[in-house]
């Protein structure tokens, strides 16, 4: 995704933006929208940043035993998600790391 498509990461969207996709968990994932559903049980170590500046991602893992986020890639704080529970990630372009924040 180019920086010109940053609207797909905005908090307010219209029906002109793409719908939240479902992607498979893998060592590296590449979300393209602010909200992304993730299936599978493979641990996620790296997230390909969709834009170069600060942004937030919201992930929802749908598997009964969701994969953990581990710190061997560009994820700063490890996190074990719960099934069908959203949590957010904040990208710090200075360190090129994602910080997790659980959403209650």
PDB file of C-alpha atoms in Angstrom:
ATOM      1  CA  UNK A   1       0.000   0.000   0.000  1.00  0.00           C
ATOM      2  CA  UNK A   2       1.258   3.435  -0.770  1.00  0.00           C
ATOM      3  CA  UNK A   3       1.055   6.391   1.564  1.00  0.00           C
ATOM      4  CA  UNK A   4      -1.555   7.820  -0.836  1.00  0.00           C
ATOM      5  CA  UNK A   5      -4.002   5.142   0.340  1.00  0.00           C
ATOM      6  CA  UNK A   6      -3.712   6.092   4.010  1.00  0.00           C
ATOM      7  CA  UNK A   7      -7.498   6.568   4.199  1.00  0.00           C
ATOM      8  CA  UNK A   8      -7.835   2.768   4.503  1.00  0.00           C
ATOM      9  CA  UNK A   9      -6.197   3.158   7.938  1.00  0.00           C
ATOM     10  CA  UNK A  10      -8.310   6.100   9.100  1.00  0.00           C
ATOM     11  CA  UNK A  11     -10.762   5.789  12.006  1.00  0.00           C
ATOM     12  CA  UNK A  12     -13.610   7.274   9.968  1.00  0.00           C
ATOM     13  CA  UNK A  13     -14.304   5.548   6.666  1.00  0.00           C
ATOM     14  CA  UNK A  14     -16.994   5.475   4.041  1.00  0.00           C
ATOM     15  CA  UNK A  15     -18.288   2.713   1.837  1.00  0.00           C
ATOM     16  CA  UNK A  16     -15.605   3.738  -0.673  1.00  0.00           C
ATOM     17  CA  UNK A  17     -12.858   2.132   1.425  1.00  0.00           C
ATOM     18  CA  UNK A  18     -12.272  -1.592   1.160  1.00  0.00           C
ATOM     19  CA  UNK A  19     -13.983  -3.880   3.661  1.00  0.00           C
ATOM     20  CA  UNK A  20     -11.887  -5.405   6.438  1.00  0.00           C
ATOM     21  CA  UNK A  21     -10.111  -8.441   4.972  1.00  0.00           C
ATOM     22  CA  UNK A  22      -9.399 -11.803   6.578  1.00  0.00           C
ATOM     23  CA  UNK A  23      -5.778 -12.918   6.357  1.00  0.00           C
ATOM     24  CA  UNK A  24      -3.996 -16.049   7.556  1.00  0.00           C
ATOM     25  CA  UNK A  25      -1.618 -15.819  10.492  1.00  0.00           C
ATOM     26  CA  UNK A  26       2.004 -16.257   9.475  1.00  0.00           C
ATOM     27  CA  UNK A  27       5.451 -15.232  10.690  1.00  0.00           C
ATOM     28  CA  UNK A  28       4.891 -12.046   8.645  1.00  0.00           C
ATOM     29  CA  UNK A  29       1.475 -10.526   7.985  1.00  0.00           C
ATOM     30  CA  UNK A  30       0.603  -7.521   5.832  1.00  0.00           C
ATOM     31  CA  UNK A  31      -2.653  -5.803   6.869  1.00  0.00           C
ATOM     32  CA  UNK A  32      -4.048  -3.342   4.329  1.00  0.00           C
ATOM     33  CA  UNK A  33      -6.829  -1.751   6.388  1.00  0.00           C
ATOM     34  CA  UNK A  34      -7.178  -0.449   9.943  1.00  0.00           C
ATOM     35  CA  UNK A  35      -9.367  -3.442  10.914  1.00  0.00           C
ATOM     36  CA  UNK A  36      -8.193  -6.920   9.897  1.00  0.00           C
ATOM     37  CA  UNK A  37      -9.439 -10.375  10.824  1.00  0.00           C
ATOM     38  CA  UNK A  38      -6.735 -13.029  11.274  1.00  0.00           C
ATOM     39  CA  UNK A  39      -7.231 -16.803  11.108  1.00  0.00           C
ATOM     40  CA  UNK A  40      -4.855 -19.578  12.067  1.00  0.00           C
ATOM     41  CA  UNK A  41      -2.454 -20.494  14.815  1.00  0.00           C
ATOM     42  CA  UNK A  42       0.967 -19.455  13.466  1.00  0.00           C
ATOM     43  CA  UNK A  43       2.790 -16.951  15.699  1.00  0.00           C
ATOM     44  CA  UNK A  44       3.131 -13.465  14.200  1.00  0.00           C
ATOM     45  CA  UNK A  45       6.587 -11.889  14.540  1.00  0.00           C
ATOM     46  CA  UNK A  46       6.562  -9.197  11.857  1.00  0.00           C
ATOM     47  CA  UNK A  47       3.914  -6.880  10.466  1.00  0.00           C
ATOM     48  CA  UNK A  48       4.579  -5.261   7.129  1.00  0.00           C
ATOM     49  CA  UNK A  49       3.752  -1.595   7.721  1.00  0.00           C
ATOM     50  CA  UNK A  50       1.146  -0.449   5.190  1.00  0.00           C
ATOM     51  CA  UNK A  51       2.325   3.187   5.371  1.00  0.00           C
ATOM     52  CA  UNK A  52       5.566   4.834   6.470  1.00  0.00           C
ATOM     53  CA  UNK A  53       4.287   7.070   9.271  1.00  0.00           C
ATOM     54  CA  UNK A  54       2.512   6.533  12.585  1.00  0.00           C
ATOM     55  CA  UNK A  55      -0.640   4.441  12.266  1.00  0.00           C
ATOM     56  CA  UNK A  56      -2.836   2.128  14.260  1.00  0.00           C
ATOM     57  CA  UNK A  57      -4.050  -1.337  13.354  1.00  0.00           C
ATOM     58  CA  UNK A  58      -6.879  -3.292  14.968  1.00  0.00           C
ATOM     59  CA  UNK A  59      -6.623  -7.063  14.719  1.00  0.00           C
ATOM     60  CA  UNK A  60      -9.240  -9.671  15.568  1.00  0.00           C
ATOM     61  CA  UNK A  61      -8.064 -13.282  15.686  1.00  0.00           C
ATOM     62  CA  UNK A  62     -10.930 -15.651  14.855  1.00  0.00           C
ATOM     63  CA  UNK A  63      -9.347 -19.047  15.615  1.00  0.00           C
ATOM     64  CA  UNK A  64     -10.304 -20.857  18.838  1.00  0.00           C
ATOM     65  CA  UNK A  65      -6.593 -21.001  19.785  1.00  0.00           C
ATOM     66  CA  UNK A  66      -5.200 -17.819  18.259  1.00  0.00           C
ATOM     67  CA  UNK A  67      -1.540 -17.306  17.565  1.00  0.00           C
ATOM     68  CA  UNK A  68       0.560 -15.080  19.785  1.00  0.00           C
ATOM     69  CA  UNK A  69       2.400 -11.957  18.718  1.00  0.00           C
ATOM     70  CA  UNK A  70       6.083 -12.457  19.476  1.00  0.00           C
ATOM     71  CA  UNK A  71       8.973  -9.999  19.707  1.00  0.00           C
ATOM     72  CA  UNK A  72      11.441 -11.631  17.310  1.00  0.00           C
ATOM     73  CA  UNK A  73      10.457  -9.233  14.495  1.00  0.00           C
ATOM     74  CA  UNK A  74       9.075  -5.703  14.609  1.00  0.00           C
ATOM     75  CA  UNK A  75       6.576  -6.200  17.445  1.00  0.00           C
ATOM     76  CA  UNK A  76       7.820  -4.439  20.595  1.00  0.00           C
ATOM     77  CA  UNK A  77       5.501  -6.004  23.160  1.00  0.00           C
ATOM     78  CA  UNK A  78       4.343  -9.613  22.991  1.00  0.00           C
ATOM     79  CA  UNK A  79       0.642 -10.322  23.198  1.00  0.00           C
ATOM     80  CA  UNK A  80      -1.590 -13.373  23.261  1.00  0.00           C
ATOM     81  CA  UNK A  81      -4.955 -12.470  21.733  1.00  0.00           C
ATOM     82  CA  UNK A  82      -8.323 -13.923  22.676  1.00  0.00           C
ATOM     83  CA  UNK A  83     -10.666 -15.343  20.061  1.00  0.00           C
ATOM     84  CA  UNK A  84     -12.960 -12.697  18.532  1.00  0.00           C
ATOM     85  CA  UNK A  85     -11.589  -9.943  20.805  1.00  0.00           C
ATOM     86  CA  UNK A  86     -10.080  -6.850  19.191  1.00  0.00           C
ATOM     87  CA  UNK A  87      -6.782  -5.299  20.160  1.00  0.00           C
ATOM     88  CA  UNK A  88      -4.811  -2.450  18.682  1.00  0.00           C
ATOM     89  CA  UNK A  89      -1.235  -2.003  17.559  1.00  0.00           C
ATOM     90  CA  UNK A  90       0.494   1.365  17.377  1.00  0.00           C
ATOM     91  CA  UNK A  91       3.353   1.822  14.920  1.00  0.00           C
ATOM     92  CA  UNK A  92       6.280   3.979  15.970  1.00  0.00           C
ATOM     93  CA  UNK A  93       8.177   4.978  12.804  1.00  0.00           C
ATOM     94  CA  UNK A  94      11.180   6.119  14.852  1.00  0.00           C
ATOM     95  CA  UNK A  95      11.880   2.590  16.095  1.00  0.00           C
ATOM     96  CA  UNK A  96       9.972   0.793  13.285  1.00  0.00           C
ATOM     97  CA  UNK A  97       8.151  -1.252  15.964  1.00  0.00           C
ATOM     98  CA  UNK A  98       4.520  -2.028  16.756  1.00  0.00           C
ATOM     99  CA  UNK A  99       3.358  -1.615  20.350  1.00  0.00           C
ATOM    100  CA  UNK A 100       0.324  -3.607  21.462  1.00  0.00           C
ATOM    101  CA  UNK A 101      -2.619  -2.240  23.392  1.00  0.00           C
ATOM    102  CA  UNK A 102      -5.440  -4.485  24.494  1.00  0.00           C
ATOM    103  CA  UNK A 103      -8.914  -3.115  23.821  1.00  0.00           C
ATOM    104  CA  UNK A 104     -11.472  -3.960  26.492  1.00  0.00           C
TER     105      UNK A 104
END
